[in-house]
PDB file of C-alpha atoms (C1' of nucleotides) in Angstrom:
ATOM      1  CA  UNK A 269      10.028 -35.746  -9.290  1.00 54.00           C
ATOM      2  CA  UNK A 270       9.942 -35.073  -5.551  1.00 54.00           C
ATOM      3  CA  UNK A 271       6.730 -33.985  -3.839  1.00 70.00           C
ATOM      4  CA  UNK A 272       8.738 -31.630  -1.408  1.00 91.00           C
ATOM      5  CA  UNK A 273       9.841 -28.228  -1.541  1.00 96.00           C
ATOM      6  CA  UNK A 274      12.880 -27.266  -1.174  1.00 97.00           C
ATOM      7  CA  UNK A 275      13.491 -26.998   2.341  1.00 97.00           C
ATOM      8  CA  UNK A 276      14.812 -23.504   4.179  1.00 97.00           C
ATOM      9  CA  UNK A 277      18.244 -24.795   4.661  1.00 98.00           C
ATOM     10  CA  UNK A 278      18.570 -24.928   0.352  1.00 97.00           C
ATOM     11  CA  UNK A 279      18.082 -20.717   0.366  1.00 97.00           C
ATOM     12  CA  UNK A 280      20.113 -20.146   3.673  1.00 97.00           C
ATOM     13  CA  UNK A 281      23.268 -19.981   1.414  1.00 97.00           C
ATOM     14  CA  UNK A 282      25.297 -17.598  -0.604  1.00 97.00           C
ATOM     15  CA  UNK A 283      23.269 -15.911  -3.778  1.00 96.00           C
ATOM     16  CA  UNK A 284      25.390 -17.506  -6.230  1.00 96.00           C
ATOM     17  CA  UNK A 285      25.279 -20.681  -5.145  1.00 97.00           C
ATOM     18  CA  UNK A 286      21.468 -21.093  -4.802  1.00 97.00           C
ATOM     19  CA  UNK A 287      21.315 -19.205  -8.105  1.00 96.00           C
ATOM     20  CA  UNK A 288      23.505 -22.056  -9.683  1.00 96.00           C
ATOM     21  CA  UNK A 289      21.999 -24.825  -8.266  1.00 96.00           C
ATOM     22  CA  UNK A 290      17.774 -23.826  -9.101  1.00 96.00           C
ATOM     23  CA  UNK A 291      18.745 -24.034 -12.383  1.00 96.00           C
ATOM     24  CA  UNK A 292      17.171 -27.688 -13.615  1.00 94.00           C
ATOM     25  CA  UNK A 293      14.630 -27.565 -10.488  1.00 96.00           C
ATOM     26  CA  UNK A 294      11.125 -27.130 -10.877  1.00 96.00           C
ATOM     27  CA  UNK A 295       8.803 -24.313 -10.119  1.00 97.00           C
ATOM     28  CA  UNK A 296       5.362 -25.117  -9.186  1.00 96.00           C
ATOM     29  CA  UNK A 297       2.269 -23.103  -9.039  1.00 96.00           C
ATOM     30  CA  UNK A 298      -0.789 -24.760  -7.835  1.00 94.00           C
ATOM     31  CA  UNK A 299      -4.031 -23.284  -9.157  1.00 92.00           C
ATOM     32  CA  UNK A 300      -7.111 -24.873  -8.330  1.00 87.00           C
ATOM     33  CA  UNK A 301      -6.525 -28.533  -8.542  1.00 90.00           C
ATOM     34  CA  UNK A 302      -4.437 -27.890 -11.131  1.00 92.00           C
ATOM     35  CA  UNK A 303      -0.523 -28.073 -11.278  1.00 95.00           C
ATOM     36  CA  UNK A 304       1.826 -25.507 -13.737  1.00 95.00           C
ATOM     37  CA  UNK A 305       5.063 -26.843 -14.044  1.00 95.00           C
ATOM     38  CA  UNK A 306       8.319 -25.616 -15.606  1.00 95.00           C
ATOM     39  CA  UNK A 307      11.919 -26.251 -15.121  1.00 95.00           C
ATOM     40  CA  UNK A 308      14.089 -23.443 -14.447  1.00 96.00           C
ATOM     41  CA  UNK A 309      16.487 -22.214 -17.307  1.00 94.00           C
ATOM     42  CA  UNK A 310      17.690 -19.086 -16.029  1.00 95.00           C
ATOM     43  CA  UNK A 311      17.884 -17.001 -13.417  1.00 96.00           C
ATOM     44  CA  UNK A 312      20.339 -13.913 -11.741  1.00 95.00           C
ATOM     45  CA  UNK A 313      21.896 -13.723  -8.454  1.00 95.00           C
ATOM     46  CA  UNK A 314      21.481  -9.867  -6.821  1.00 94.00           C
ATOM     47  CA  UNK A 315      23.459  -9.520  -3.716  1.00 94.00           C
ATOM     48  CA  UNK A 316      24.048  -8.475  -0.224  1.00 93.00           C
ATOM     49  CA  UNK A 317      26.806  -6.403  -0.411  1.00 90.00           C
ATOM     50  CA  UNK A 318      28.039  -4.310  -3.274  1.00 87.00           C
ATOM     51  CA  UNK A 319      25.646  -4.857  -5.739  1.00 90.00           C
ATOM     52  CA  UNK A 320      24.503  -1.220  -6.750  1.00 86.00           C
ATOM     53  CA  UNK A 321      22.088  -2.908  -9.632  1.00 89.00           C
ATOM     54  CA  UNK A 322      20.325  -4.795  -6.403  1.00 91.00           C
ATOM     55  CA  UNK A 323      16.815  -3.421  -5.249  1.00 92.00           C
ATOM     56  CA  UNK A 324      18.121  -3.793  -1.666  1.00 91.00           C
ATOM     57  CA  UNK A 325      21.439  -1.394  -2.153  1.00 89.00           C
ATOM     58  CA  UNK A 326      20.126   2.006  -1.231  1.00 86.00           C
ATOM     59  CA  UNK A 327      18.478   0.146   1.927  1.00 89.00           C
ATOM     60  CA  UNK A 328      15.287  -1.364   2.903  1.00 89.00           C
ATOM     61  CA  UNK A 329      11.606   0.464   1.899  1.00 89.00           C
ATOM     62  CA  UNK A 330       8.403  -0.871   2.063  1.00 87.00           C
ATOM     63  CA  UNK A 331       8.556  -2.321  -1.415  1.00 89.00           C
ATOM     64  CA  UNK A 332      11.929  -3.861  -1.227  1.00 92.00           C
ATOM     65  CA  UNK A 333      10.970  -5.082   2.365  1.00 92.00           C
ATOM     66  CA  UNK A 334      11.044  -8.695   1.807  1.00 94.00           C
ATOM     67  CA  UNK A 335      14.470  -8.894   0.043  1.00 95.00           C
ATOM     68  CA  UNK A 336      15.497  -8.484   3.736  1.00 94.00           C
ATOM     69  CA  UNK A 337      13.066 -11.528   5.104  1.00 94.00           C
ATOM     70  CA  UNK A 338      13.698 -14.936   5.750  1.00 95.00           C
ATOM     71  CA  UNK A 339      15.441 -17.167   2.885  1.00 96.00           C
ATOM     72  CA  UNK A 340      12.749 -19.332   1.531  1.00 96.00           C
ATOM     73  CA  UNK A 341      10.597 -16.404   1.094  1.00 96.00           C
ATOM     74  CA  UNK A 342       9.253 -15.297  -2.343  1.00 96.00           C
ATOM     75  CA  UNK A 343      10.307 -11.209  -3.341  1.00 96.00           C
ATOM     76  CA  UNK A 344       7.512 -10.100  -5.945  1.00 95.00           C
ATOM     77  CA  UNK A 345       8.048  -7.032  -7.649  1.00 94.00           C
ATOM     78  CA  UNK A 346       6.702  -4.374 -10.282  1.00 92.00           C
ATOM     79  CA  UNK A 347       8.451  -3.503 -13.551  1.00 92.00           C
ATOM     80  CA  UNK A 348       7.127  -1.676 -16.333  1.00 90.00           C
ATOM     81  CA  UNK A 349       3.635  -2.873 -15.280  1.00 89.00           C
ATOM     82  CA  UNK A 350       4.204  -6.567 -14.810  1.00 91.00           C
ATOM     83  CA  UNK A 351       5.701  -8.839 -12.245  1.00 94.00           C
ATOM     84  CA  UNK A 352       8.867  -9.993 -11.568  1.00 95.00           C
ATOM     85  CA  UNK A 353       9.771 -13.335  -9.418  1.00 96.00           C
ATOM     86  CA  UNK A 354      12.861 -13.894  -6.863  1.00 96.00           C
ATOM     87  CA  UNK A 355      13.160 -16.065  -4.598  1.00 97.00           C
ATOM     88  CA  UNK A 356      15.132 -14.576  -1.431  1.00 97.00           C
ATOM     89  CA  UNK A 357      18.221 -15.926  -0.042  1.00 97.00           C
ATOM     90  CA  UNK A 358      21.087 -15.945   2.711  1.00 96.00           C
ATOM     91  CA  UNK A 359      20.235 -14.746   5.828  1.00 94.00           C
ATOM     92  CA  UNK A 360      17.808 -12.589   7.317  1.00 94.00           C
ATOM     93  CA  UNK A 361      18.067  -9.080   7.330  1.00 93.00           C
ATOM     94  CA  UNK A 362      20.325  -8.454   4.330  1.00 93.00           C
ATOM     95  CA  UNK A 363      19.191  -7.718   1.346  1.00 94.00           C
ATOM     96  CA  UNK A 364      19.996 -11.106  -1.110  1.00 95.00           C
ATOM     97  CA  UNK A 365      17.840 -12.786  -3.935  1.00 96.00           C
ATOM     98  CA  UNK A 366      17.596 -14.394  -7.369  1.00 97.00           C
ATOM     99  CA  UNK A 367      15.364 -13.177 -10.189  1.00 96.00           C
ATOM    100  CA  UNK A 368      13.926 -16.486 -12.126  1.00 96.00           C
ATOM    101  CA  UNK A 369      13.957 -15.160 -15.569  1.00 94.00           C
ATOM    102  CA  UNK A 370      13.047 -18.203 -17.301  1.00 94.00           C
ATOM    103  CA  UNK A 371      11.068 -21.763 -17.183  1.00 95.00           C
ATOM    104  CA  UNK A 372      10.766 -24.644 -19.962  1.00 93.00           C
ATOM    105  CA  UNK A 373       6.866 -25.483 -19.207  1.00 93.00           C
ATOM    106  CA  UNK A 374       6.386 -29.231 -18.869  1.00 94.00           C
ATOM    107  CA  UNK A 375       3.069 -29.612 -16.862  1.00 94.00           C
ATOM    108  CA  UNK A 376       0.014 -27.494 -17.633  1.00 93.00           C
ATOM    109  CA  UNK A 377       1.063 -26.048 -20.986  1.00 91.00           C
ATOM    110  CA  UNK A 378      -2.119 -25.347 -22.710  1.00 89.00           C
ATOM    111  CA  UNK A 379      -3.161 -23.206 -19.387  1.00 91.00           C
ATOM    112  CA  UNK A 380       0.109 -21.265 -19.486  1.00 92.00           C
ATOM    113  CA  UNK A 381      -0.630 -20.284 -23.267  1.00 88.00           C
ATOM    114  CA  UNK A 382      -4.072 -19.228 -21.717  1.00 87.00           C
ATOM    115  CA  UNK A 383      -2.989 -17.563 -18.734  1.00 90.00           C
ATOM    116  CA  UNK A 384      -0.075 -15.347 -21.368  1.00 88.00           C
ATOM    117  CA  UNK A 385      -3.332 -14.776 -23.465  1.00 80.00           C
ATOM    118  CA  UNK A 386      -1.358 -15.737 -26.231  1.00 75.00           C
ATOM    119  CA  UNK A 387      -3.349 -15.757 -29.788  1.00 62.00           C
ATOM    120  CA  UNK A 388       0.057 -17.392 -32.080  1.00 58.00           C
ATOM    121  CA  UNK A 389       0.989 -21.136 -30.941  1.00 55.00           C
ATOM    122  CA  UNK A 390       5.069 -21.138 -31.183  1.00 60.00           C
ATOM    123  CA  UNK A 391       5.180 -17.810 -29.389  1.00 67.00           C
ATOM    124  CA  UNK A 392       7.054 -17.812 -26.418  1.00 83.00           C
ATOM    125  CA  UNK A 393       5.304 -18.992 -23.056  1.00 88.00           C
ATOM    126  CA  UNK A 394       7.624 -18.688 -19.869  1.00 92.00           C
ATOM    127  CA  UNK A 395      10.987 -17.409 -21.152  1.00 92.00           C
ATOM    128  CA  UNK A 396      11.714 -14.029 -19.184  1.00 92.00           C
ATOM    129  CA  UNK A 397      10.909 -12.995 -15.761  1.00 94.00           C
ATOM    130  CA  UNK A 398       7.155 -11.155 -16.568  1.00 93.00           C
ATOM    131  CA  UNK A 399       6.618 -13.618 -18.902  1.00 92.00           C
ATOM    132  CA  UNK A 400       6.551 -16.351 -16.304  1.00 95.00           C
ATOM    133  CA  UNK A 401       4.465 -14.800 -13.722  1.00 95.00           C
ATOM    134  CA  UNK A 402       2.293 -14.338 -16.382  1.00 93.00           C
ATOM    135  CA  UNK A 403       2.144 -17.872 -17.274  1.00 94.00           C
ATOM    136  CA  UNK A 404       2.056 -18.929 -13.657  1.00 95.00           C
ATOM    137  CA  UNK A 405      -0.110 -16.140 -12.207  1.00 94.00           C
ATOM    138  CA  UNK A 406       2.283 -14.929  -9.880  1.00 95.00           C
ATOM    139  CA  UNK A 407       1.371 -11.393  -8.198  1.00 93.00           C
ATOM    140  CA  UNK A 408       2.401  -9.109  -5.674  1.00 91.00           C
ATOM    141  CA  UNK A 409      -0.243 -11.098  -3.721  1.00 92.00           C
ATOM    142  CA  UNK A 410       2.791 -13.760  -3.350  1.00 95.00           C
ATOM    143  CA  UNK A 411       5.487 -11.039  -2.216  1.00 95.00           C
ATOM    144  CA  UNK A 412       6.857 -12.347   1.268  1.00 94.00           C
ATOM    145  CA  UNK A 413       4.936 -16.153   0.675  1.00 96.00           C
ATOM    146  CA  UNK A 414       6.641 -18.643   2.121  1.00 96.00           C
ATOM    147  CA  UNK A 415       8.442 -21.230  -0.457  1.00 97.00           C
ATOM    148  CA  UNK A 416       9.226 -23.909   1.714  1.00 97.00           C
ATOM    149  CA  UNK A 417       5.470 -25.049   3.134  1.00 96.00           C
ATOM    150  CA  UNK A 418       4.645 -26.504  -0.666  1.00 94.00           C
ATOM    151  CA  UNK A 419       1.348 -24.857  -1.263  1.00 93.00           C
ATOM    152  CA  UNK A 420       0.317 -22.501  -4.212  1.00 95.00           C
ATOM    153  CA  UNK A 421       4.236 -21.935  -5.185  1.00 96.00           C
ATOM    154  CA  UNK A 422       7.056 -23.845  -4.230  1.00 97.00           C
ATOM    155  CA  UNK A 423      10.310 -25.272  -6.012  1.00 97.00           C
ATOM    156  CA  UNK A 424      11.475 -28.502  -5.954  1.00 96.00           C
ATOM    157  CA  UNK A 425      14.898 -30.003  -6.777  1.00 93.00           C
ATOM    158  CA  UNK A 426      15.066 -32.079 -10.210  1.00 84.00           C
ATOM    159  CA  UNK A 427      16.513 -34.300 -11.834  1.00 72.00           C
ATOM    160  CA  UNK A 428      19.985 -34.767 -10.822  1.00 64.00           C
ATOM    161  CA  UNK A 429      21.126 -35.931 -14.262  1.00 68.00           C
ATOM    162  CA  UNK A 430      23.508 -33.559 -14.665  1.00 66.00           C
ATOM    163  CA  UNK A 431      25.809 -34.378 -17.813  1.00 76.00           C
ATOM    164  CA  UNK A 432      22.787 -33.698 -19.586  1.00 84.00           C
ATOM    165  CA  UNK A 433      23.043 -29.790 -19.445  1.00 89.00           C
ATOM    166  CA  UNK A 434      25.509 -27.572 -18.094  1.00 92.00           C
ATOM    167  CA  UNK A 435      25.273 -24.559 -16.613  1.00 93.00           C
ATOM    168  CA  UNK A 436      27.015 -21.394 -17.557  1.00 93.00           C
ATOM    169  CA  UNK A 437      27.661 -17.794 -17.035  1.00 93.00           C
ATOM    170  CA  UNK A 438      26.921 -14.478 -18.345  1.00 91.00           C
ATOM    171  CA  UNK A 439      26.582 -10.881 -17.173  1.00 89.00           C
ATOM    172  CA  UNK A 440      23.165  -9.680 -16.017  1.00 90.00           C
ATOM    173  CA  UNK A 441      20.000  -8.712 -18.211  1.00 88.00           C
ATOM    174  CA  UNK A 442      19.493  -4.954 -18.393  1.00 82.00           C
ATOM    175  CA  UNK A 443      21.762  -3.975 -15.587  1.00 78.00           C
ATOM    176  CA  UNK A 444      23.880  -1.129 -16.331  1.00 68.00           C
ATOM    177  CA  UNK A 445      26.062  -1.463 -13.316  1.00 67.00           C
ATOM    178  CA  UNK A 446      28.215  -4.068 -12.612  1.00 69.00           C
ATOM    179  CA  UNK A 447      27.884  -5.572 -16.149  1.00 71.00           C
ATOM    180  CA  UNK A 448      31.834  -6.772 -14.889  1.00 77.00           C
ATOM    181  CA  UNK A 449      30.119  -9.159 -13.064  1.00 84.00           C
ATOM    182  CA  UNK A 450      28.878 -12.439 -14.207  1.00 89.00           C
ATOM    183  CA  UNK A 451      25.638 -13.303 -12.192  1.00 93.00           C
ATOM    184  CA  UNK A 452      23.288 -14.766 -14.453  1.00 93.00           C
ATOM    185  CA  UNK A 453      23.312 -18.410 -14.558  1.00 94.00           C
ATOM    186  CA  UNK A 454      21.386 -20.248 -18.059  1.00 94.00           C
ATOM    187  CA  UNK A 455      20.867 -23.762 -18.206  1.00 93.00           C
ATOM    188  CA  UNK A 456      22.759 -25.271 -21.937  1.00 91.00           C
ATOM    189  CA  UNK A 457      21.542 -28.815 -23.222  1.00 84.00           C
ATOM    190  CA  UNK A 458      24.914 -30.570 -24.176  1.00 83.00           C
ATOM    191  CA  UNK A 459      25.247 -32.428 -27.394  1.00 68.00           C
TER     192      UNK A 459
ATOM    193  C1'  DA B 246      -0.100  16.162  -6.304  1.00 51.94           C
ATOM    194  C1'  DA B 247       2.532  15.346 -10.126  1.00 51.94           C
ATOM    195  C1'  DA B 248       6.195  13.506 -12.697  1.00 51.94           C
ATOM    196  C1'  DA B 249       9.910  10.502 -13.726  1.00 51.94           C
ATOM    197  C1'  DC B 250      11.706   6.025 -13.787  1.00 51.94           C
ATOM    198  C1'  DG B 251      12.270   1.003 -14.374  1.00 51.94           C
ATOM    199  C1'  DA B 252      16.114  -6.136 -13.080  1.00 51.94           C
ATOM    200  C1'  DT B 253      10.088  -5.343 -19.421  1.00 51.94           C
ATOM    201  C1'  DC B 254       7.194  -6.860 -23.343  1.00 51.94           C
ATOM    202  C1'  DT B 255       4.697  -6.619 -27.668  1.00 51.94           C
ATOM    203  C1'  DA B 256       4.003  -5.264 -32.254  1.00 51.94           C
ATOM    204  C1'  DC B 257       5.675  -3.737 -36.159  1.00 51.94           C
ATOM    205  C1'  DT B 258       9.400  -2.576 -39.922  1.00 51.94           C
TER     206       DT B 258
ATOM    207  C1'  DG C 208      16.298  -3.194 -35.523  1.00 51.94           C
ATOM    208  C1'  DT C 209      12.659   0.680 -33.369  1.00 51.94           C
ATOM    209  C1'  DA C 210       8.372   2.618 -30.932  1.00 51.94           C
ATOM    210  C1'  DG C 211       4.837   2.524 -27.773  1.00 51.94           C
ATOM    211  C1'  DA C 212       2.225   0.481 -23.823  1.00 51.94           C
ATOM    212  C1'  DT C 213       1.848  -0.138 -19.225  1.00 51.94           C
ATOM    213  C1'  DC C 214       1.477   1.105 -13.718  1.00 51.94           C
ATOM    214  C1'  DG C 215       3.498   0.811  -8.969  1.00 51.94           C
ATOM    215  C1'  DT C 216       7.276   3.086  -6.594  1.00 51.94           C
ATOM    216  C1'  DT C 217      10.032   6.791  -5.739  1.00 51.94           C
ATOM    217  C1'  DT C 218      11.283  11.433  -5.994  1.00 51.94           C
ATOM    218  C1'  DT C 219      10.278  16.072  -6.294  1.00 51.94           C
ATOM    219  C1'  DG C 220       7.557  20.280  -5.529  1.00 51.94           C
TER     220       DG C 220
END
DNA sequence: AAAACGATCTACT
DNA sequence: GTAGATCGTTTTG
């Protein structure tokens, strides 16, 4: 695994394409000392133009205010009393990003169990977008951090062994507009 | 100031 | 499958 993050240049792209191409990188979350790990299953491209299910369609508020920042930036935001995770993209001042809605934990395991205050082993730990900040203790404290310095959250690319998953495509999760369009991307094992 | 809503989750049947 | 919890943001009065 590579000990950078993904550099500014990786998020300075169309939605769908960075949507595509984090899935089989790694999320990190330093805490502590301490390193939480997953690789990224799934996540949903929301963009710039056109996209009445995005947060940034009816314009830029407070809340949606870093949907609209610098690609590289994290967008944190509140549903149904927990937190959702994007990770904003394009270019500055228009409104583009993509919701990670699920990781496969592979380093710190036992503390993501903790952190979900889970009481069943088996259950699941990072699958879905409130599930995973749970698991990695991401806030609104990390809305508008920056991605691309590498410390407390970052992403870094993986393993480019692709033949060993593929990637495919599905409408959105709980959007009720645009469900023509198919902007979720989900990482497959093949076999 | 109050109420409604939501890119959700858990627990239970 | 269904019901209820949960709380910041937005809208309404």
């Amino acid at each position: 695994m590579d000990i950078a993050p993904l550099p500014i240049g990786f998020y300075a792209r169309s939605t769908i394409d960075v949507a595509r191409e984090l899935i089989g990188c790694h999320l990190v979350r330093r805490v502590g000392g301490r390193l939480l790990v997953g690789l990224i299953v799934e996540t949903e491209a929301y963009l710039p133009r056109g996209d009445s299910a995005s947060h940034g369609y009816r314009g830029r508020t407070n809340s949606n205010a870093s949907m609209f920042g610098r690609p590289g930036l994290s967008y944190v935001y509140p549903i149904h009393a927990k937190w959702c995770f994007n990770v904003v993209t394009d270019r500055e001042g228009v409104p583009a990003a993509v919701l990670i809605r699920g990781i496969e934990p592979s380093l710190g395991i036992a503390a993501m169990i903790r952190n979900r205050g889970l009481t069943t082993a088996g259950g699941v730990i990072a699958s879905g977008p409130a599930r995973l900040c749970q698991a990695l203790l991401i806030d609104r404290s990390f809305d508008g951090w920056d991605l691309t310095v590498g410390r407390r959250l970052w992403i870094q690319s993986g393993d480019k062994d692709r033949g060993s998953f593929r990637t495919i495509r599905t409408p959105r999760i709980g959007v009720t507009s645009a469900q023509h369009r198919r902007l979720r991307f989900v990482r497959v094992a093949n076999g």
